[in-house]
Amino acid sequence: MADGATTTAGGAVATGHGELPAGAGAFEGTHELRTSIATVCLAGTLDEKLRAVAAAGFDAVEVFEPDLLASPEGPAALRRRVEDLGLAVSLFQPFRDLDDVDPAAVARSAHRLHRKCELALELGTDLVLVCSAVHDGAVRDDALLAAQLHAAAEVAASHGVRLAYEALAWGAHVSDYRHAARVVAAADHPALGNCLDSFHVLSRGDDPSGIADIAPGKVFFYQIADAPRLPMDVLPLSRHHRCFPGQGEFDLERFHAAVVAGGYRGPVSLEVFNDLFRQAEPAVTAVDAMRSLRHLRDRTFRQRPGLPPASPAPSLPRAPAVRSWAFTEVSASPATAGAVTGLLSRLGFSRTGVHRSGPVELWSNGDVRVVLNRRREDVRAQVTALGLATPQPHALHERARTLLAPVVNRAVGPGEAEIPSVVAPDGTWVQFCADEPADGGWLADFAPCAPAAVPAPRGEQPVVLTGVDHVALPQRFAGFDGAALFFTAVLGLQAGPAGAVPGPAGLVRTRTMTSPGGALRVVLSVAPTSAMLRGRPLGAGHLAFGTDDALAAARAFRRAGGEPLPVPGNYYADLEARFGLDEEFLEQLRENSVLYDRDAGGELLHFFTRSVSREFFVEVLQRVGAYGGTGEANTPVRLAAQAAPPTA
Amino acid sequence: MADGATTTAGGAVATGHGELPAGAGAFEGTHELRTSIATVCLAGTLDEKLRAVAAAGFDAVEVFEPDLLASPEGPAALRRRVEDLGLAVSLFQPFRDLDDVDPAAVARSAHRLHRKCELALELGTDLVLVCSAVHDGAVRDDALLAAQLHAAAEVAASHGVRLAYEALAWGAHVSDYRHAARVVAAADHPALGNCLDSFHVLSRGDDPSGIADIAPGKVFFYQIADAPRLPMDVLPLSRHHRCFPGQGEFDLERFHAAVVAGGYRGPVSLEVFNDLFRQAEPAVTAVDAMRSLRHLRDRTFRQRPGLPPASPAPSLPRAPAVRSWAFTEVSASPATAGAVTGLLSRLGFSRTGVHRSGPVELWSNGDVRVVLNRRREDVRAQVTALGLATPQPHALHERARTLLAPVVNRAVGPGEAEIPSVVAPDGTWVQFCADEPADGGWLADFAPCAPAAVPAPRGEQPVVLTGVDHVALPQRFAGFDGAALFFTAVLGLQAGPAGAVPGPAGLVRTRTMTSPGGALRVVLSVAPTSAMLRGRPLGAGHLAFGTDDALAAARAFRRAGGEPLPVPGNYYADLEARFGLDEEFLEQLRENSVLYDRDAGGELLHFFTRSVSREFFVEVLQRVGAYGGTGEANTPVRLAAQAAPPTA
């Protein structure tokens, strides 16, 4: 639990690029590719981008021309800056619409090419990208195109520069990498080769197996990007929605394996145009980028045994199973701690331990454990740590470190258990607990104590809970894709589809992350932007406990003085119209403010408590059969009830 | 100028729904349609939505079922609430996937329909919407579909309810309104008619002329929405990007005329699903909505003389020509006023008048006039009013009032000119000035004065300006479409294409609004969201003055001690590579930090001053020939230079 060092921004926690674990070992091996990233992936000035790229451990940077043009430093100074940061320039990307049916335009292109080759060399690279043309004047004859590319390669070669020709998915004549490779082969010039970009291949649904047919040595450069499958044209998808490997839906393991198997040994370079990444902190985005490459490499080499034998073995520790939730931690300020303990008491929890080193309490309902952290002055009440029970906490921690998760360097008191911990993108601590420790593990840090003085349930049966069903964590603006990647790569969770739920303040984006066995569910959400701008609740943060009888739990909660979130009568009338529920059952749901849903696998019954703070409430839910979701159909009703002014 | 009542939120200005001009007159006439809006268009709780709809002057509201389900008030109470607000419920919209190939599902649908008909009546409407089915079980046989719709109409009729059947553009079997009308005709039941929705017709590129073929009386309901033409599927376009008439690219005048000409006399109901409107203040969105309908009606009845003779004449005063900028007003706090006057002085302005009633100064460079307002404590330095010279200021003001522009009720001092004024969505005042007033007009309010003590240009030729080329106004989050509608409807400007310009903090959205003759250009922009969340500059607010010689102006500005925004050397190297400019000309540009662009019509030379505040700087630009833009190609270089830390 986050009881020793309670802020994630303080000196006790490695949050930034200055303290990344040395990751070089992850990329040793004869066939591993150097890492590169295009400056267009990041926000900031060119100098800020370069610093972020170097700090995240990249080998090289691909310079996007608009970043260069806007930079106050000239190319020679930039080259020195890049080298001082331990980077190289992998590619310069200044060219659009080189070929043209108009000879005068071809002459202008040649002039431009001379200048850009000089510029590339000044920047310290001999490689210039040329995209297939998209303009009206594009050459539509392969022989003429090959001749023009040959002439361009002559220009480049006169400077000692090489050209990498790339098929844009929306190219006017060349839009397929196999077509591009044929034209490059026909042009037959040693200074002309191919650039492969996973986006332009996979967004068209093309098969990467044709990469094997490209002549050895003729792939000059390799760009990589992922993307979601959105119902839009490929051009806006490319310009606004690309993402890092593992954040989208492309089969990049197959693509990556095809490029490596084809003998390519240059850098793999991330080229991601994303409206949100353009706005995010560049240091954070660059770490996400490197995490995505390390994770991709691991998946590729584990899943593709057909790769050449020289491929190195994976160097990431495999993600060990997470057996269950050891605990969840809620932090509360002095002003809200009473409300939190009152709520826990009414939910059948009682205080069973006090931490040996400070104002941290253990609250238990059977085997369901909540750590109440009363040290934090900076939060009202919210979930601040997730304790995961796993047979190999140190292996999971090592995996997280290798994947650049910021490590918690927590002060451990004498005799206290050490809990290896990292920090998730939203600041929540993720703590790896031995699930059957010989010495009692983290639990032994709590001394048994007298029950807290809370309203007793007056002899009634208390709420019976079976575990943590899921934890809902609100994310920062522009932090959604990074959080999904973190939980996927570090913990091996699987990301469900991204959804958008309407609430009174706008659409709330949500995504459920689930462990393969289903033991862990984390629901990520992002509040509507206007709500963030007004400084209003980020909302959605809560703990959802499982039960075998939601109606009984709701009754016990109410008898203990608990107040469920009210549910409108209109909602129950609609349940009847939709599902034809019988009147008696419906009446029980209504009386107890229990909501209902049904899917192909089963049924869901659940209720919500009123919020303790804008960041914390509790849900209790019962799955009947194999109900698969988390009650998303009822979220709009919850959001509206939470937004309503409290009745007197 | 905004010199008497300097805040837009104060009591002196009618900003809200409480003080809208009585607009009923705009909709008199035998053939005018009542106005309605779907609750889904607006943010907030159902109660907040209803109040906003009533305040904006709508006749009716279309209740979207999720809003009802989430409402704590039952249907009878809601009906009373609606009636107390002077509204009616025009339609209830609870139905998806009514028809089904599975008889058991048909039985369940019938049960649901009984319930929803009862609910509709409780809400106070006898009209229920039924969309064409989109599910896998949808009926794909017209005869069977007609039979199922007939049976459903029997159910509805047994309650005294009517069904309006609508073709969704992505319907599984019925996606075309003509197809829907054929099925409705075949079903042949008096309780079954058509619902026409402009989105579902025009998003498919369908021709609305087929509306004339629908039997008289068989159009039961009419929904309207606009949309931009985006390169995406029609379903996400519908769910996320619909907008109000005039904000998108559909030919709604033609559609509206076709519906009215077909004899429909029910309400016209806005149904707009828009991610940003869902987050905006409902009162603001509802006024935008009503403005869009009044403007649409005006355009339709002016442009479509083929309408039946009974159609009423337009009741909106026609937008009179705006001849030129009378003035632009900049407000400055005591801390920044010196910087503003210094900048104006170096740009060749001198103080030529002082307002009779307060600390407001007139600064002139020839006929170019800037009003410097020193009353405002709440701004650092920004553009706060636009003075427009027009032959008919009162007609323009009346038009603005009828289009629900908040009116400035400004205190006018004895002998002062009255300047009819309204407030634009971003808070900027728009002031209508007589362009050749017999009594001197607004200018007579300024008493001549001694020149201000500013650095003299030491005998050099000062900057010569020819006018205001454009004014750039940064908009609020979610305020972009509303601002475009305001300038289109109220001032008759034409909206250029929406653009997105990359800067170090993300993409900046921009749109240029131009008057038909080109006398007025207003550039709207929206800063990246992250920048707003960090409380960083909204940026982009500036005045752009025209000149006949930008190089001479830049030299004069520098000789007077002015400091242009620095432009990187890399930028000029690229100009040479792209345009082959001769070295001497290029050197003059570089020396003076003047930027260059070229389009099919001509050339642009321009420079920027350093920013006085995060909200104010000045641009000076020279158009050579018929250059059409505002130098958008150079905006990324400007944004990067503005973001760079100042050099020592």
Short mmCIF file of N, CA and C in Angstrom, two decimals, chain B residues 34-38 61-62 90 221-225 267-271 293:
data_model
loop_
_atom_site.label_atom_id
_atom_site.label_comp_id
_atom_site.label_asym_id
_atom_site.label_seq_id
_atom_site.Cartn_x
_atom_site.Cartn_y
_atom_site.Cartn_z
N ARG B 34 -44.03 25.34 -36.65
CA ARG B 34 -43.65 25.47 -35.26
C ARG B 34 -42.25 24.90 -35.06
N THR B 35 -41.59 25.32 -33.99
CA THR B 35 -40.20 24.92 -33.77
C THR B 35 -40.10 23.94 -32.63
N SER B 36 -39.24 22.95 -32.82
CA SER B 36 -39.05 21.90 -31.82
C SER B 36 -37.58 21.51 -31.80
N ILE B 37 -37.16 20.92 -30.72
CA ILE B 37 -35.77 20.47 -30.61
C ILE B 37 -35.74 19.21 -29.75
N ALA B 38 -34.91 18.28 -30.15
CA ALA B 38 -34.77 17.03 -29.39
C ALA B 38 -33.90 17.25 -28.17
N VAL B 61 -40.74 20.27 -27.67
CA VAL B 61 -39.54 19.49 -27.41
C VAL B 61 -39.81 18.04 -27.78
N GLU B 62 -38.80 17.42 -28.35
CA GLU B 62 -38.86 16.02 -28.75
C GLU B 62 -38.12 15.24 -27.67
N SER B 90 -43.45 17.27 -28.75
CA SER B 90 -43.81 17.06 -30.16
C SER B 90 -43.73 15.60 -30.56
N PHE B 221 -43.91 13.70 -39.28
CA PHE B 221 -42.92 14.44 -38.50
C PHE B 221 -41.74 14.79 -39.38
N TYR B 222 -41.05 15.88 -39.00
CA TYR B 222 -39.94 16.42 -39.80
C TYR B 222 -38.80 16.80 -38.86
N GLN B 223 -37.70 16.05 -38.98
CA GLN B 223 -36.50 16.35 -38.19
C GLN B 223 -35.45 16.96 -39.10
N ILE B 224 -34.65 17.83 -38.53
CA ILE B 224 -33.66 18.51 -39.35
C ILE B 224 -32.31 18.53 -38.64
N ALA B 225 -31.26 18.33 -39.42
CA ALA B 225 -29.88 18.45 -38.93
C ALA B 225 -29.00 18.73 -40.13
N PRO B 267 -44.41 20.52 -36.68
CA PRO B 267 -43.20 21.24 -36.27
C PRO B 267 -41.97 20.79 -37.05
N VAL B 268 -41.00 21.68 -37.15
CA VAL B 268 -39.66 21.30 -37.63
C VAL B 268 -38.82 21.09 -36.37
N SER B 269 -38.22 19.91 -36.26
CA SER B 269 -37.58 19.54 -34.99
C SER B 269 -36.10 19.25 -35.20
N LEU B 270 -35.26 20.01 -34.52
CA LEU B 270 -33.82 19.79 -34.60
C LEU B 270 -33.44 18.52 -33.88
N GLU B 271 -32.73 17.64 -34.57
CA GLU B 271 -32.22 16.45 -33.91
C GLU B 271 -30.73 16.32 -34.24
N LEU B 293 -32.49 27.99 -36.94
CA LEU B 293 -33.80 27.81 -37.60
C LEU B 293 -34.29 29.12 -38.20
#
